[in-house]
Amino acid sequence: DAKTTQPNSMESNEEEPVHLPCNHSTISGTDYIHWYRQLPSQGPEYVIHGLTSNVNNRMASLAIAEDRKSSTLILHRATLRDAAVYYCILISARDDKIIFGKGTRLHILP
Amino acid sequence: ETGVTQTPRHLVMGMTNKKSLKCEQHLGHNAMYWYKQSAKKPLELMFVYNFKEQTENNSVPSRFSPECPNSSHLFLHLHTLQPEDSALYLCASSQDFPGQGALPNRSPLHFGNGTRLTVT
């Protein structure tokens, strides 16, 4: 079973920031928090990942709670091309199984 | 272009047919994966290969038979499928060698765009 909980769907206006939440209350010390997104008719693509500290890259920012039981993916300025299903998953170096949940379907309103 | 190429993009087959899905990556990755994505269901992990050796078979029926001749190529051989096997089949690769406990981090998965399979 997936070890994360995400809202089924969210909406946001174009050119505004989007905060996508993820709960992972059973996270272990060796679990990294990874985010992927799946655009229509494509396979999932990597967005960002982190362990304890907040992370930034060209696509997004990842804010991780101090107790690591939740995290938030931040899209600073959403565009229509960001409409996708966003997956938050926990991945450990010791685990062959990389399990995806249902994700959050993000709708961007023009 | 994701670096992971899957062929064919679409496949229609009867329940008595035998077909194969192909996945190719030229990213120099060591691990390859097959996932199944059915409508309105999460991605389901099917198989994991590391350096051509299968390390994970997630209770997949024997009508699905994977083959990994080298680190760059992965096949999924299909025979006597059922209509409920219709789905998007996704291949992925990663740099890491899953299961190496000494590694504190895992490199990202790189997915292909999948093969849309319809079983009639």
PDB file of C-alpha atoms in Angstrom, chain B residues 14-73:
ATOM      1  CA  GLY B  14      -6.802 -11.026 -28.971  1.00  0.00           C
ATOM      2  CA  MET B  15      -6.833 -13.299 -25.963  1.00  0.00           C
ATOM      3  CA  THR B  16      -5.079 -16.091 -27.869  1.00  0.00           C
ATOM      4  CA  ASN B  17      -2.316 -13.916 -29.323  1.00  0.00           C
ATOM      5  CA  LYS B  18       1.300 -13.693 -28.237  1.00  0.00           C
ATOM      6  CA  LYS B  19       2.951 -10.294 -28.341  1.00  0.00           C
ATOM      7  CA  SER B  20       5.881  -8.496 -26.753  1.00  0.00           C
ATOM      8  CA  LEU B  21       6.406  -4.993 -25.417  1.00  0.00           C
ATOM      9  CA  LYS B  22       9.847  -3.464 -25.752  1.00  0.00           C
ATOM     10  CA  CYS B  23      11.644  -0.912 -23.604  1.00  0.00           C
ATOM     11  CA  GLU B  24      15.032   0.637 -24.333  1.00  0.00           C
ATOM     12  CA  GLN B  25      17.116   3.102 -22.356  1.00  0.00           C
ATOM     13  CA  HIS B  26      20.445   4.674 -23.252  1.00  0.00           C
ATOM     14  CA  LEU B  27      20.915   6.523 -19.972  1.00  0.00           C
ATOM     15  CA  GLY B  28      23.455   4.066 -18.598  1.00  0.00           C
ATOM     16  CA  HIS B  29      21.072   3.014 -15.846  1.00  0.00           C
ATOM     17  CA  ASN B  30      21.385  -0.232 -13.933  1.00  0.00           C
ATOM     18  CA  ALA B  31      17.800  -0.911 -12.900  1.00  0.00           C
ATOM     19  CA  MET B  32      14.678  -1.291 -15.020  1.00  0.00           C
ATOM     20  CA  TYR B  33      11.049  -1.635 -14.052  1.00  0.00           C
ATOM     21  CA  TRP B  34       7.660  -2.581 -15.485  1.00  0.00           C
ATOM     22  CA  TYR B  35       4.556  -0.828 -14.130  1.00  0.00           C
ATOM     23  CA  LYS B  36       0.886  -1.322 -15.053  1.00  0.00           C
ATOM     24  CA  GLN B  37      -1.534   1.613 -14.991  1.00  0.00           C
ATOM     25  CA  SER B  38      -5.218   0.713 -15.243  1.00  0.00           C
ATOM     26  CA  ALA B  39      -7.965   3.283 -15.541  1.00  0.00           C
ATOM     27  CA  LYS B  40      -8.635   5.060 -12.250  1.00  0.00           C
ATOM     28  CA  LYS B  41      -6.103   2.935 -10.356  1.00  0.00           C
ATOM     29  CA  PRO B  42      -2.631   3.757  -9.074  1.00  0.00           C
ATOM     30  CA  LEU B  43       0.451   2.561 -10.894  1.00  0.00           C
ATOM     31  CA  GLU B  44       1.149  -1.056  -9.988  1.00  0.00           C
ATOM     32  CA  LEU B  45       4.726  -2.268  -9.831  1.00  0.00           C
ATOM     33  CA  MET B  46       5.123  -5.538 -11.763  1.00  0.00           C
ATOM     34  CA  PHE B  47       8.814  -6.373 -12.089  1.00  0.00           C
ATOM     35  CA  VAL B  48      12.205  -4.974 -11.134  1.00  0.00           C
ATOM     36  CA  TYR B  49      15.522  -5.885 -12.766  1.00  0.00           C
ATOM     37  CA  ASN B  50      19.028  -5.010 -11.576  1.00  0.00           C
ATOM     38  CA  PHE B  51      21.942  -5.683 -13.875  1.00  0.00           C
ATOM     39  CA  LYS B  52      19.749  -8.053 -15.869  1.00  0.00           C
ATOM     40  CA  GLU B  53      18.613 -10.011 -12.811  1.00  0.00           C
ATOM     41  CA  GLN B  54      15.032  -9.977 -11.627  1.00  0.00           C
ATOM     42  CA  THR B  55      14.797  -8.826  -8.035  1.00  0.00           C
ATOM     43  CA  GLU B  56      11.073  -8.244  -7.718  1.00  0.00           C
ATOM     44  CA  ASN B  57       8.014 -10.037  -9.028  1.00  0.00           C
ATOM     45  CA  ASN B  58       5.001  -8.379  -7.481  1.00  0.00           C
ATOM     46  CA  SER B  59       2.659 -11.387  -7.673  1.00  0.00           C
ATOM     47  CA  VAL B  60       2.194 -10.983 -11.393  1.00  0.00           C
ATOM     48  CA  PRO B  61       0.314 -13.753 -13.282  1.00  0.00           C
ATOM     49  CA  SER B  62       2.474 -16.026 -15.415  1.00  0.00           C
ATOM     50  CA  ARG B  63       0.792 -14.809 -18.614  1.00  0.00           C
ATOM     51  CA  PHE B  64       3.173 -11.855 -18.232  1.00  0.00           C
ATOM     52  CA  SER B  65       6.785 -12.910 -18.777  1.00  0.00           C
ATOM     53  CA  PRO B  66       9.599 -10.359 -18.494  1.00  0.00           C
ATOM     54  CA  GLU B  67      12.992 -10.611 -20.145  1.00  0.00           C
ATOM     55  CA  CYS B  68      16.060  -8.441 -19.618  1.00  0.00           C
ATOM     56  CA  PRO B  69      18.853  -9.460 -22.037  1.00  0.00           C
ATOM     57  CA  ASN B  70      21.081  -6.530 -21.029  1.00  0.00           C
ATOM     58  CA  SER B  71      20.948  -3.402 -18.900  1.00  0.00           C
ATOM     59  CA  SER B  72      19.600  -1.303 -21.774  1.00  0.00           C
ATOM     60  CA  HIS B  73      16.702  -3.469 -22.885  1.00  0.00           C
TER      61      HIS B  73
END
